[in-house]
Amino acid sequence: MKLDKTNREPEDIREPLDKNKVYRVFLEQLNMIERSTISVNETDRDRVRENSLDIGFKLFPIIESVAVNIVGKTTRAYLKELGYSKTEANLMYSMFRNGLLHNFNPFHYVYDDGEISWGLMSSSGTSGFVPHFPGYKSDEEEYNMSADKAFSYEKIGEGQVHASLSLDALLSHVRYDLNERLKKDTRTTIDIVVGKRFFGKTPSVE
């Protein structure tokens, strides 16, 4: 955010809202996205397939709002709380979030020693998204199971790395996290951002 002539950064204006309502709004937004990818008959398949590919345009703003209002952190920091590494969180944000919201597709990255290609996927059909699996830890290490991850980052050749994001898996992960947070959140209200407080005069009308 640009500083004004007073050299003071704008501050968030927040208002308290019932905690349960805040969580309910975000969860319902995620559920609505999922419902838009569920077909009701044979002729409905094209519509839900197109909707599944548009998830990113709706999902990332919700994730950012959850990060700011419920978690109180940046989107990258929230992604790290979900279990993604610093590199994974940065690429999910810069390649996929920025690419989808500022362009039509995720960004393709080129470096002096190689490049990162991208893959984007989602699902549609008659049954909705697969629920997030949080992993399993056993007293016997051989029975441990890793949690589901929506993002993968792997080397596919000399100087070639591929970053892939599953939008439906990311939605399921965020929804699972919200439900778990709601159980542990001891607040009765949450101060949500409703505006910005600027220091200086209102811009003149031309």
CSV table of C-alpha atoms in Angstrom, one decimal:
chain,number,residue,atom,x,y,z
A,1,MET,CA,0.0,0.0,0.0
A,2,LYS,CA,1.4,3.4,-1.0
A,3,LEU,CA,2.2,5.9,1.7
A,4,ASP,CA,0.3,9.2,1.6
A,5,LYS,CA,1.9,12.6,2.0
A,6,THR,CA,2.0,12.2,5.8
A,7,ASN,CA,4.3,9.2,5.4
A,8,ARG,CA,2.0,7.1,7.5
A,9,GLU,CA,0.7,3.8,6.2
A,10,PRO,CA,-3.1,3.4,6.1
A,11,GLU,CA,-4.5,1.3,8.9
A,12,ASP,CA,-7.2,-1.4,8.8
A,13,ILE,CA,-10.6,-0.4,10.0
A,14,ARG,CA,-12.0,-3.5,11.8
A,15,GLU,CA,-15.4,-4.3,13.3
A,16,PRO,CA,-16.4,-7.1,15.6
A,17,LEU,CA,-18.6,-9.8,14.2
A,18,ASP,CA,-19.9,-13.0,15.8
A,19,LYS,CA,-17.3,-15.7,15.5
A,20,ASN,CA,-19.7,-18.4,14.4
A,21,LYS,CA,-21.1,-16.2,11.6
A,22,VAL,CA,-17.6,-15.4,10.3
A,23,TYR,CA,-16.7,-19.1,10.0
A,24,ARG,CA,-20.1,-19.9,8.6
A,25,VAL,CA,-19.7,-17.3,5.8
A,26,PHE,CA,-16.3,-18.6,4.7
A,27,LEU,CA,-17.4,-22.3,4.9
A,28,GLU,CA,-20.5,-21.6,2.9
A,29,GLN,CA,-18.5,-19.8,0.3
A,30,LEU,CA,-16.3,-22.9,-0.1
A,31,ASN,CA,-19.3,-25.2,-0.1
A,32,MET,CA,-20.9,-23.1,-2.9
A,33,ILE,CA,-17.8,-23.4,-5.0
A,34,GLU,CA,-17.9,-27.2,-4.6
A,35,ARG,CA,-21.6,-27.3,-5.4
A,36,SER,CA,-20.9,-25.5,-8.7
A,37,THR,CA,-18.8,-28.4,-9.8
A,38,ILE,CA,-21.4,-31.1,-9.1
A,39,SER,CA,-23.5,-32.2,-12.2
A,40,VAL,CA,-27.1,-33.0,-11.8
A,41,ASN,CA,-27.6,-34.8,-15.1
A,42,GLU,CA,-25.8,-35.9,-18.3
A,43,THR,CA,-26.2,-32.6,-20.1
A,44,ASP,CA,-24.7,-30.7,-17.1
A,45,ARG,CA,-21.2,-32.0,-17.5
A,46,ASP,CA,-19.8,-29.2,-19.6
A,47,ARG,CA,-21.0,-26.5,-17.2
A,48,VAL,CA,-19.5,-28.1,-14.1
A,49,ARG,CA,-16.2,-28.9,-15.9
A,50,GLU,CA,-15.9,-25.2,-16.8
A,51,ASN,CA,-16.7,-24.2,-13.2
A,52,SER,CA,-14.1,-26.5,-11.8
A,53,LEU,CA,-11.4,-24.8,-13.9
A,54,ASP,CA,-12.6,-21.4,-12.6
A,55,ILE,CA,-12.2,-22.3,-8.9
A,56,GLY,CA,-8.9,-20.5,-8.5
A,57,PHE,CA,-10.4,-17.1,-9.3
A,58,LYS,CA,-12.8,-17.5,-6.4
A,59,LEU,CA,-10.7,-19.6,-4.0
A,60,PHE,CA,-7.6,-17.5,-3.6
A,61,PRO,CA,-9.5,-14.3,-2.5
A,62,ILE,CA,-11.3,-16.5,0.1
A,63,ILE,CA,-8.0,-17.9,1.3
A,64,GLU,CA,-6.6,-14.3,1.6
A,65,SER,CA,-9.6,-13.2,3.6
A,66,VAL,CA,-9.4,-16.2,5.9
A,67,ALA,CA,-5.7,-15.4,6.5
A,68,VAL,CA,-6.3,-11.7,7.3
A,69,ASN,CA,-9.5,-12.0,9.3
A,70,ILE,CA,-9.3,-15.3,11.1
A,71,VAL,CA,-5.7,-16.2,11.3
A,72,GLY,CA,-4.3,-12.7,11.4
A,73,LYS,CA,-1.4,-13.4,9.0
A,74,THR,CA,-0.4,-13.0,5.4
A,75,THR,CA,-1.6,-15.6,2.8
A,76,ARG,CA,1.9,-17.1,2.5
A,77,ALA,CA,2.1,-17.4,6.3
A,78,TYR,CA,-1.3,-19.1,6.4
A,79,LEU,CA,-0.3,-21.6,3.7
A,80,LYS,CA,2.8,-22.4,5.8
A,81,GLU,CA,0.5,-23.1,8.7
A,82,LEU,CA,-1.4,-25.5,6.5
A,83,GLY,CA,1.8,-27.5,6.2
A,84,TYR,CA,3.4,-26.2,3.1
A,85,SER,CA,7.1,-25.3,3.1
A,86,LYS,CA,8.3,-21.7,2.5
A,87,THR,CA,9.2,-22.5,-1.1
A,88,GLU,CA,5.8,-24.2,-1.7
A,89,ALA,CA,3.9,-21.3,-0.1
A,90,ASN,CA,5.8,-18.7,-2.1
A,91,LEU,CA,5.2,-20.6,-5.4
A,92,MET,CA,1.5,-21.2,-4.7
A,93,TYR,CA,1.1,-17.5,-4.1
A,94,SER,CA,3.3,-16.0,-6.7
A,95,MET,CA,2.9,-18.5,-9.6
A,96,PHE,CA,-0.7,-19.6,-9.1
A,97,ARG,CA,-2.5,-16.9,-7.1
A,98,ASN,CA,-0.9,-13.9,-8.9
A,99,GLY,CA,-1.0,-15.6,-12.3
A,100,LEU,CA,-4.7,-16.4,-12.0
A,101,LEU,CA,-5.8,-13.1,-10.5
A,102,HIS,CA,-3.6,-10.9,-12.7
A,103,ASN,CA,-3.7,-12.9,-15.9
A,104,PHE,CA,-5.6,-15.9,-17.3
A,105,ASN,CA,-3.2,-18.6,-16.3
A,106,PRO,CA,-0.5,-19.3,-13.6
A,107,PHE,CA,2.9,-17.8,-14.4
A,108,HIS,CA,5.8,-19.7,-16.0
A,109,TYR,CA,9.1,-19.0,-14.3
A,110,VAL,CA,12.5,-18.9,-16.1
A,111,TYR,CA,15.9,-18.7,-14.2
A,112,ASP,CA,19.5,-18.6,-15.3
A,113,ASP,CA,19.8,-22.3,-14.6
A,114,GLY,CA,16.4,-23.6,-15.5
A,115,GLU,CA,12.7,-23.1,-15.5
A,116,ILE,CA,9.6,-24.0,-13.6
A,117,SER,CA,6.5,-25.1,-15.5
A,118,TRP,CA,3.1,-25.4,-14.0
A,119,GLY,CA,0.1,-27.7,-14.0
A,120,LEU,CA,-3.4,-26.9,-12.7
A,121,MET,CA,-6.1,-29.4,-12.0
A,122,SER,CA,-9.5,-29.7,-10.4
A,123,SER,CA,-12.4,-32.1,-10.4
A,124,SER,CA,-16.0,-32.2,-11.3
A,125,GLY,CA,-18.7,-34.8,-11.3
A,126,THR,CA,-21.6,-36.1,-9.3
A,127,SER,CA,-20.2,-36.5,-5.8
A,128,GLY,CA,-18.2,-33.4,-4.8
A,129,PHE,CA,-14.6,-33.1,-3.7
A,130,VAL,CA,-12.6,-35.7,-1.8
A,131,PRO,CA,-12.4,-34.7,1.9
A,132,HIS,CA,-8.9,-33.6,3.2
A,133,PHE,CA,-7.0,-36.4,4.9
A,134,PRO,CA,-4.9,-34.8,7.8
A,135,GLY,CA,-2.5,-37.7,8.1
A,136,TYR,CA,-2.0,-40.3,10.7
A,137,LYS,CA,0.7,-40.7,13.3
A,138,SER,CA,1.2,-44.1,15.0
A,139,ASP,CA,3.4,-45.3,17.8
A,140,GLU,CA,5.0,-47.5,15.2
A,141,GLU,CA,6.6,-45.3,12.6
A,142,GLU,CA,6.0,-47.7,9.7
A,143,TYR,CA,2.3,-47.1,10.0
A,144,ASN,CA,2.5,-43.3,9.8
A,145,MET,CA,0.6,-41.7,6.9
A,146,SER,CA,1.3,-38.3,5.4
A,147,ALA,CA,-1.4,-35.6,5.1
A,148,ASP,CA,-2.9,-34.8,1.7
A,149,LYS,CA,-1.1,-31.9,-0.1
A,150,ALA,CA,-2.6,-29.9,-2.9
A,151,PHE,CA,0.7,-28.8,-4.2
A,152,SER,CA,3.7,-30.7,-5.6
A,153,TYR,CA,7.1,-29.5,-6.7
A,154,GLU,CA,9.4,-31.9,-8.4
A,155,LYS,CA,12.4,-32.1,-10.8
A,156,ILE,CA,11.4,-33.6,-14.2
A,157,GLY,CA,14.7,-33.1,-16.1
A,158,GLU,CA,17.9,-31.2,-16.3
A,159,GLY,CA,17.0,-27.6,-15.4
A,160,GLN,CA,13.3,-28.5,-15.5
A,161,VAL,CA,11.1,-28.3,-12.5
A,162,HIS,CA,7.3,-28.7,-12.4
A,163,ALA,CA,4.9,-27.1,-9.9
A,164,SER,CA,1.4,-28.5,-9.8
A,165,LEU,CA,-1.7,-27.4,-7.9
A,166,SER,CA,-4.9,-29.2,-7.3
A,167,LEU,CA,-7.6,-26.6,-6.7
A,168,ASP,CA,-10.2,-29.0,-5.3
A,169,ALA,CA,-7.6,-30.5,-2.8
A,170,LEU,CA,-6.7,-27.0,-1.7
A,171,LEU,CA,-10.3,-26.1,-1.1
A,172,SER,CA,-10.8,-29.3,0.9
A,173,HIS,CA,-7.7,-28.5,2.9
A,174,VAL,CA,-8.8,-25.0,3.8
A,175,ARG,CA,-12.3,-26.2,4.7
A,176,TYR,CA,-10.9,-28.9,6.9
A,177,ASP,CA,-8.6,-26.3,8.6
A,178,LEU,CA,-11.5,-23.9,9.2
A,179,ASN,CA,-13.6,-26.6,10.8
A,180,GLU,CA,-10.7,-27.5,13.1
A,181,ARG,CA,-10.0,-23.9,14.0
A,182,LEU,CA,-13.7,-23.3,14.8
A,183,LYS,CA,-13.6,-26.1,17.4
A,184,LYS,CA,-10.6,-24.5,19.2
A,185,ASP,CA,-11.3,-20.8,18.7
A,186,THR,CA,-12.2,-19.3,22.1
A,187,ARG,CA,-13.1,-15.9,20.8
A,188,THR,CA,-16.8,-14.8,20.8
A,189,THR,CA,-16.3,-12.2,18.1
A,190,ILE,CA,-13.7,-11.7,15.4
A,191,ASP,CA,-12.5,-8.2,14.3
A,192,ILE,CA,-12.9,-8.3,10.5
A,193,VAL,CA,-11.5,-5.7,8.1
A,194,VAL,CA,-14.2,-3.4,6.7
A,195,GLY,CA,-12.1,-0.6,5.4
A,196,LYS,CA,-8.9,1.6,5.5
A,197,ARG,CA,-8.1,4.6,7.6
A,198,PHE,CA,-6.0,7.1,5.6
A,199,PHE,CA,-4.0,9.9,7.1
A,200,GLY,CA,-4.4,13.1,5.0
A,201,LYS,CA,-7.0,14.8,2.9
A,202,THR,CA,-9.6,13.1,0.7
A,203,PRO,CA,-8.5,13.0,-3.0
A,204,SER,CA,-9.9,16.0,-4.9
A,205,VAL,CA,-12.7,15.5,-7.4
A,206,GLU,CA,-11.6,16.4,-10.9
